[in-house]
mmCIF file of C-alpha atoms in Angstrom:
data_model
loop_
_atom_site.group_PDB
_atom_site.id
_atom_site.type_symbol
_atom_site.label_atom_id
_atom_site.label_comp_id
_atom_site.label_asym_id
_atom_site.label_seq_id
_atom_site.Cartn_x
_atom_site.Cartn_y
_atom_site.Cartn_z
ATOM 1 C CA UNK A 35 144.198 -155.404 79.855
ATOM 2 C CA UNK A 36 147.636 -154.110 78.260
ATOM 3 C CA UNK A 37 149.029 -152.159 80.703
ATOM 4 C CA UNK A 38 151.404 -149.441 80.004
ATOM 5 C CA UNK A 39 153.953 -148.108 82.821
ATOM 6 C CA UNK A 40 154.710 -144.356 82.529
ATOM 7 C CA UNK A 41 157.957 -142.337 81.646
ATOM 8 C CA UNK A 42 160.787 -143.918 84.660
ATOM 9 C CA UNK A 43 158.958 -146.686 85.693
ATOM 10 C CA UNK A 44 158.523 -150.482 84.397
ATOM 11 C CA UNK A 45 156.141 -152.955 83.949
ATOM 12 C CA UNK A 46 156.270 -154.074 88.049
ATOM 13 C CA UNK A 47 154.499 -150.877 88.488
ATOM 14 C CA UNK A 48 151.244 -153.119 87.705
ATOM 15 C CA UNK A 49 151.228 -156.106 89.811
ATOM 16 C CA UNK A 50 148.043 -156.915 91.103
ATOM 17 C CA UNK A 51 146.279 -156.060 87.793
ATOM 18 C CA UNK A 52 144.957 -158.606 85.939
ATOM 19 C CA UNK A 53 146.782 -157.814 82.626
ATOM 20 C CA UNK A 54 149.946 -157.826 80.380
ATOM 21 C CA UNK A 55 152.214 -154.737 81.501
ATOM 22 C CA UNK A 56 155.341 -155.005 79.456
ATOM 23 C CA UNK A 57 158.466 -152.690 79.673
ATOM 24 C CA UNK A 58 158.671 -149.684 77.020
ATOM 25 C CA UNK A 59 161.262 -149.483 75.250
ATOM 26 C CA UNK A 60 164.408 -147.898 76.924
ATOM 27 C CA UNK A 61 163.246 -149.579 80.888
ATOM 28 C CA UNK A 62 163.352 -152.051 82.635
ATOM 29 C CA UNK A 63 164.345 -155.486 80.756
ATOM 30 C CA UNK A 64 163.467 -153.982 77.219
ATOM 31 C CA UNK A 65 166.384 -152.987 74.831
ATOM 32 C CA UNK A 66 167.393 -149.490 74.264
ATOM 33 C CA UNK A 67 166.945 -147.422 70.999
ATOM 34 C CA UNK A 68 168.422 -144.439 69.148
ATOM 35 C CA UNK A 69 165.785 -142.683 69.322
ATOM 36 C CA UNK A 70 162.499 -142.498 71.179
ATOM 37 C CA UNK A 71 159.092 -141.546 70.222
ATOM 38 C CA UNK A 72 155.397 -142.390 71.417
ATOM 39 C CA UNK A 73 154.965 -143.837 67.978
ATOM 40 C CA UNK A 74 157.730 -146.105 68.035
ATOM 41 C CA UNK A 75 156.714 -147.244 71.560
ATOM 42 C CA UNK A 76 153.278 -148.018 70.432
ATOM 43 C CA UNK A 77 154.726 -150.144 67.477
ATOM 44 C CA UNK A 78 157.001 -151.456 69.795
ATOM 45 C CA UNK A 79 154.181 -153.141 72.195
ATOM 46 C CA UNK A 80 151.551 -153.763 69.247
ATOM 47 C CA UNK A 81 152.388 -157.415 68.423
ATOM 48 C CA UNK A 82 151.365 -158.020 72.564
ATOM 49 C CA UNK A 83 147.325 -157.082 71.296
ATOM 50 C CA UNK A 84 147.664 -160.434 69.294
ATOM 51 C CA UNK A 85 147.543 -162.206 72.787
ATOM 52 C CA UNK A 86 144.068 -161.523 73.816
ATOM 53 C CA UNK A 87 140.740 -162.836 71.918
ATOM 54 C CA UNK A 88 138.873 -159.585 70.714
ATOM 55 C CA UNK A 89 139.934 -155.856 71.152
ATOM 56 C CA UNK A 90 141.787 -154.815 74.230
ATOM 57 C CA UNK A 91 141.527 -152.348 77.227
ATOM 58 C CA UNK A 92 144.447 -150.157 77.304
ATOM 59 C CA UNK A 93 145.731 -148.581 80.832
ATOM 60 C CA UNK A 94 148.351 -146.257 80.253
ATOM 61 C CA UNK A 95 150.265 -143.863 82.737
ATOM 62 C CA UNK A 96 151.820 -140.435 82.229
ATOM 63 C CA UNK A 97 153.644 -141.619 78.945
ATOM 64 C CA UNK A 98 152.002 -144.710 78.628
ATOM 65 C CA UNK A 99 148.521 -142.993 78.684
ATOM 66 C CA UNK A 100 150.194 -141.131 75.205
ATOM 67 C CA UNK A 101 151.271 -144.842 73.513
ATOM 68 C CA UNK A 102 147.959 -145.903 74.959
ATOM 69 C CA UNK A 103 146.399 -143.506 72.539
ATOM 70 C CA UNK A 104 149.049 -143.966 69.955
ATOM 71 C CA UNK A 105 148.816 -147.317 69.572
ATOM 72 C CA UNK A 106 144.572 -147.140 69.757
ATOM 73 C CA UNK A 107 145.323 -144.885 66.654
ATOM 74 C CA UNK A 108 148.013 -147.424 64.631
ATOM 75 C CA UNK A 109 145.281 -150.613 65.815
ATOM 76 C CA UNK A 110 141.760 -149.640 66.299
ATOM 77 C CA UNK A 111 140.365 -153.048 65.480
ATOM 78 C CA UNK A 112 142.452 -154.283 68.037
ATOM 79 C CA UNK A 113 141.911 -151.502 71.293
ATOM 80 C CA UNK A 114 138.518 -151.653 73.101
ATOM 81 C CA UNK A 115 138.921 -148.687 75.170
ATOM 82 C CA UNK A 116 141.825 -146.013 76.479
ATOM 83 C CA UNK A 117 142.005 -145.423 79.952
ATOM 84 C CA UNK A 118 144.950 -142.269 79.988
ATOM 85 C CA UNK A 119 145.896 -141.705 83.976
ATOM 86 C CA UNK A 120 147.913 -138.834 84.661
ATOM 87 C CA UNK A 121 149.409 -137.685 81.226
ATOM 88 C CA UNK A 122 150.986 -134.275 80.989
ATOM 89 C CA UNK A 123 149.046 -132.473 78.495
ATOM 90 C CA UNK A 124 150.096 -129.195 78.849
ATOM 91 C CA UNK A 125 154.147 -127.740 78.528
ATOM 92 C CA UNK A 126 155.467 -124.707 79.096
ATOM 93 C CA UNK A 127 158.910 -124.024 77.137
ATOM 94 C CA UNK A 128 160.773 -124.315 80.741
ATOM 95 C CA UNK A 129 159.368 -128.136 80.827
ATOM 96 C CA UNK A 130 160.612 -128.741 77.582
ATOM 97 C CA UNK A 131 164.211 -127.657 78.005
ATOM 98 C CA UNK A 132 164.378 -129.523 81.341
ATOM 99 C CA UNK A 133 163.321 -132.770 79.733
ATOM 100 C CA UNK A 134 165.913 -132.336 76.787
ATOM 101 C CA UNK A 135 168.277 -131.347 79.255
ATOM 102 C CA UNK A 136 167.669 -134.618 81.627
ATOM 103 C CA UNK A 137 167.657 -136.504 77.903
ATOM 104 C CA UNK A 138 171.492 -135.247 77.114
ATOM 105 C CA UNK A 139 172.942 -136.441 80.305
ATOM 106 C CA UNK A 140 175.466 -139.580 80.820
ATOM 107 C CA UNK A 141 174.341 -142.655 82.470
ATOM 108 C CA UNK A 142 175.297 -142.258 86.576
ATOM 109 C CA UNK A 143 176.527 -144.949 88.270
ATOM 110 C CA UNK A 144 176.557 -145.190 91.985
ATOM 111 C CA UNK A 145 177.990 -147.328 94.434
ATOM 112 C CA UNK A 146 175.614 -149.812 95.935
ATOM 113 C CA UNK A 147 172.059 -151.256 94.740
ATOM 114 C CA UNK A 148 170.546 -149.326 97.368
ATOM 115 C CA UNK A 149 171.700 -145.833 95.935
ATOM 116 C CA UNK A 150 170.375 -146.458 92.029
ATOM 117 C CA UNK A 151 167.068 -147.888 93.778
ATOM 118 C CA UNK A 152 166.704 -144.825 95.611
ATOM 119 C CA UNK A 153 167.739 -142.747 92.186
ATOM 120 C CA UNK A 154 165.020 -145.191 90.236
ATOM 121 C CA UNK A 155 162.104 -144.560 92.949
ATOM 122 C CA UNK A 156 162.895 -140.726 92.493
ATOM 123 C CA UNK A 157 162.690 -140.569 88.678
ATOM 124 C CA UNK A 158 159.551 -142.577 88.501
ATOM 125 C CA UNK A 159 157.453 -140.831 91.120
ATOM 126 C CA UNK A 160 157.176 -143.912 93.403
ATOM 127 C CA UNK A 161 159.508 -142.532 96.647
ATOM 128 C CA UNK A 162 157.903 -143.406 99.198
ATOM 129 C CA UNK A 163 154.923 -145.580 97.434
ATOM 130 C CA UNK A 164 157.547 -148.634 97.001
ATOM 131 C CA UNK A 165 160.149 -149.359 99.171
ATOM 132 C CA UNK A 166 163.896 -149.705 97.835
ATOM 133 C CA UNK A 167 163.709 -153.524 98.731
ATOM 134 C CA UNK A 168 160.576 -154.234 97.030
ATOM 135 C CA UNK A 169 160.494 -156.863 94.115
ATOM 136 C CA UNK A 170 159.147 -154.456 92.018
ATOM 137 C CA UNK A 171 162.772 -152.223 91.812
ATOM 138 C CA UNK A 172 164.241 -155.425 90.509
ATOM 139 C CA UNK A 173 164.570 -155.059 86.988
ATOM 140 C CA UNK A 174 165.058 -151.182 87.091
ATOM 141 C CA UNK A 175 168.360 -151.372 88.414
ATOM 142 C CA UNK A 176 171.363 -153.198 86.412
ATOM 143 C CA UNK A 177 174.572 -154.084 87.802
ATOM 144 C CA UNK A 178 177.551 -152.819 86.114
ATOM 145 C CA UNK A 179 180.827 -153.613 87.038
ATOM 146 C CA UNK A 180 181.954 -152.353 90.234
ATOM 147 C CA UNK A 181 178.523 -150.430 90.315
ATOM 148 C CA UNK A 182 174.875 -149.899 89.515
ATOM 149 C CA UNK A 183 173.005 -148.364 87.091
ATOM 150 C CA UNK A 184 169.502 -147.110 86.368
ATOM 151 C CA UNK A 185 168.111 -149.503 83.567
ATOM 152 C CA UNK A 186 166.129 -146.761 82.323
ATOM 153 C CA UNK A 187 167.896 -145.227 78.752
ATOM 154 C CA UNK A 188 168.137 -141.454 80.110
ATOM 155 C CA UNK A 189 167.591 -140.623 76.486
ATOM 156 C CA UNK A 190 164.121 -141.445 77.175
ATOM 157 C CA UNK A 191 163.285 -137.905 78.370
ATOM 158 C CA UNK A 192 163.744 -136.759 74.876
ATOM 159 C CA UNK A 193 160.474 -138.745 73.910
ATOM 160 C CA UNK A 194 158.860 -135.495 72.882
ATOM 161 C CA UNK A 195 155.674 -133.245 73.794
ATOM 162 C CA UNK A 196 152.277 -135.110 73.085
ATOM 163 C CA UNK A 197 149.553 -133.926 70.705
ATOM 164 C CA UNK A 198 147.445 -135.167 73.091
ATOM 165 C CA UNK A 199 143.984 -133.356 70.979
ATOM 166 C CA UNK A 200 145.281 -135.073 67.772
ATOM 167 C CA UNK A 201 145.904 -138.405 68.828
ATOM 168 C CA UNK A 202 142.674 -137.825 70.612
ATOM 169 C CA UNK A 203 140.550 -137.118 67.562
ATOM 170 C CA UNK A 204 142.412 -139.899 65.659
ATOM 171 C CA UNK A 205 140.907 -142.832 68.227
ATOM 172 C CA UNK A 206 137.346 -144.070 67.543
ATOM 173 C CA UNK A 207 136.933 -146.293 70.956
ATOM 174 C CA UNK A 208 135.883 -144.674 74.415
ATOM 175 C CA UNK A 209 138.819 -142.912 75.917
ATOM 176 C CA UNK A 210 138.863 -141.543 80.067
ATOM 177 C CA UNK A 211 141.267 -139.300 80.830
ATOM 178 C CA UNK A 212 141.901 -139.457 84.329
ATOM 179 C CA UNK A 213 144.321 -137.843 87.171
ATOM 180 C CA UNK A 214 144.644 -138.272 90.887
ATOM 181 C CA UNK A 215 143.255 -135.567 92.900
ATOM 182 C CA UNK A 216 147.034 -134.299 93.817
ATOM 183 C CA UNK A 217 148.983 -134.651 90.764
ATOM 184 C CA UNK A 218 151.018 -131.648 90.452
ATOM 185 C CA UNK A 219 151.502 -132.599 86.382
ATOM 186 C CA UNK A 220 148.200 -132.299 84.919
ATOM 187 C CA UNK A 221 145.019 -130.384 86.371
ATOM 188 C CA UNK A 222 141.254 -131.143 86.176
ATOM 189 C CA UNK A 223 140.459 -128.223 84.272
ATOM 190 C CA UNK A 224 143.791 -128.964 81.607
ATOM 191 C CA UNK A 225 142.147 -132.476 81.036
ATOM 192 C CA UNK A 226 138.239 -131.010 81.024
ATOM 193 C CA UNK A 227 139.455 -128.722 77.862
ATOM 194 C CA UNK A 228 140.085 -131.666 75.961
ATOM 195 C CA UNK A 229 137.650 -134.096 76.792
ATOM 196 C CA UNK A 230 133.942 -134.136 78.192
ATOM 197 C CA UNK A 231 134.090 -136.058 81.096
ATOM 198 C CA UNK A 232 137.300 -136.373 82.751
ATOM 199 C CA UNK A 233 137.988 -138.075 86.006
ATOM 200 C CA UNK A 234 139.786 -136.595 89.578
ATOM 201 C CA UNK A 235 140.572 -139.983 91.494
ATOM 202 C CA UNK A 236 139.890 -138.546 95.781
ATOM 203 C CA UNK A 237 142.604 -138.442 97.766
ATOM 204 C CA UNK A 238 145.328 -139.599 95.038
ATOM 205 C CA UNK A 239 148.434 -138.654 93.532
ATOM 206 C CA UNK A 240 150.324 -138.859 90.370
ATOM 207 C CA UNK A 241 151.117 -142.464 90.484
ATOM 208 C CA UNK A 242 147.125 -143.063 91.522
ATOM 209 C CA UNK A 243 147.597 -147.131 89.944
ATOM 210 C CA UNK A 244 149.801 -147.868 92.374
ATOM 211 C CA UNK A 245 147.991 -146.009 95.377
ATOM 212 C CA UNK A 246 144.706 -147.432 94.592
ATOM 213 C CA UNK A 247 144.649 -150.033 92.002
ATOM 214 C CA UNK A 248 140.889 -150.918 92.530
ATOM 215 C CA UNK A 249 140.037 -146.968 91.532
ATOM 216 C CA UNK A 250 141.808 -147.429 88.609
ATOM 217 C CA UNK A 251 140.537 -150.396 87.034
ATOM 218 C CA UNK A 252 136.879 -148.810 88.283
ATOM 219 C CA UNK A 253 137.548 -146.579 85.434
ATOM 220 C CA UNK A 254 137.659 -148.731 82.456
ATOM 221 C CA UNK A 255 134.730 -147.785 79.632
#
C-alpha cells in the first residue's frame, strides 16, 4: 500500500501497516515548497508507485485521502484502489478563512522538545492517541538553535478546498470513502451525497488509522 498521512501529521502516523507512507511535502523529513497544492503533492509522491509490481492501493487521510484521489487521477494505470478516511468535504467560508489565517502565520518556536511535541500532537489530531515521547513525534519536531520547531511548513494550511466530486468522477478504480464514527470534520450523510456506499468505522474518531489500524486496512476494495 502507499500510504498517505493527513494535513499535520507524517509518515510515522502508519507504522504497523504493511506499506510505503512517505512524508508530504512541507512535514516531517520532506523539503518545503512555495506553494502547496493537492496536485503538486500527488506529483510529489508519484515516482514511489514505481516501487511496487502492478497497480497500487492507496490509503489516504484527511488531506492525504484528497492526493490519494489526485494522484489516482494523474496515474490510473498505476492505483488499484482509493481508500479516502476522514477527508473534509464540505467548507463553510468561516473554515476557509481560519485555514488561510493558520497558513499566514510565522513559524513558533518554543523552548524545550517537549513543548513543540505537544504543539505537533495538537495540530495533527493525535493528543492523546500518541504520547509526546513516542518514536513516532521524532521527525515532526526540528531543533533550531536554542529551540524547537514544528517541522511541519505552516504554509501548508493554505493547501486549498478539495473538489472532492471532481476528482471523484476523474478516478476509474474503486474508491471508499470512509470516516470514524466521531469525527467532528466530515459526517456520514456529507460523504453518502457523494458516493454510494460510504463507510462509519464504530466507536472511532478522526484519526480512525491510528485507533484501529486493522479496521482500516479491512476497508481496502
Amino acid at each position: 500500500m502507499l500510504l498517505l498521512h493527513g494535513l499535520g501529521a507524517t509518515g510515522a502516523v502508519w507504522r504497523g501497516y504493511d506499506g510505503v507512507g512517505p512524508d508530504l511535502p512541507g512535514h516531517g523529513t520532506a523539503p518545503w515548497e512555495p506553494t502547496y497544492s493537492f496536485e503538486r503533492c500527488a506529483d510529489a509522491v508519484r515516482p514511489l508507485l514505481e516501487r511496487f509490481d502492478g497497480p497500487v492501493p492507496l490509503v489516504g487521510h484527511s488531506m492525504g485521502g484528497v492526493v490519494a484521489l489526485a494522484l489516482a487521477a494523474m496515474a490510473p494505470e498505476r492505483v488499484a484502489g482509493v481508500v479516502g478516511l476522514g477527508i473534509k468535504v464540505a467548507w463553510s467560508p468561516d473554515d476557509v478563512a481560519r485555514a488561510a489565517a493558520v497558513a499566514q502565520r510565522p513559524v513558533a518556536t518554543y523552548a524545550t522538545r517537549e513543548e513543540a511535541a505537544e504543539r505537533f500532537l495538537r495540530v495533527s489530531g493525535l493528543a492523546g492517541l500518541v504520547a509526546p515521547d513516542d518514536p513516532a513525534v521524532g521527525t515532526a519536531v526540528v531543533g533550531e538553535g536554542s529551540g524547537w520547531r514544528l517541522a511541519q511548513d505552516p504554509r501548508t494550511f493554505g493547501v486549498g478546498v478539495p473538489d472532492v466530486p471532481a476528482l471523484l468522477a476523474a478516478v476509474d478504480c474503486p474508491v471508499v470513502l470512509a470516516r470514524g464514527e466521531h469525527d467532528p470534520m466530515v459526517s456520514h450523510a456529507e460523504l453518502a451525497a457523494l458516493v454510494a456506499d460510504p463507510v462509519t468505522l464504530p466507536g472511532l474518531g478522526h484519526n480512525a488509522h491510528v485507533e484501529d489500524p486493522a479496521a482500516v486496512q479491512a476497508l481496502l476494495p
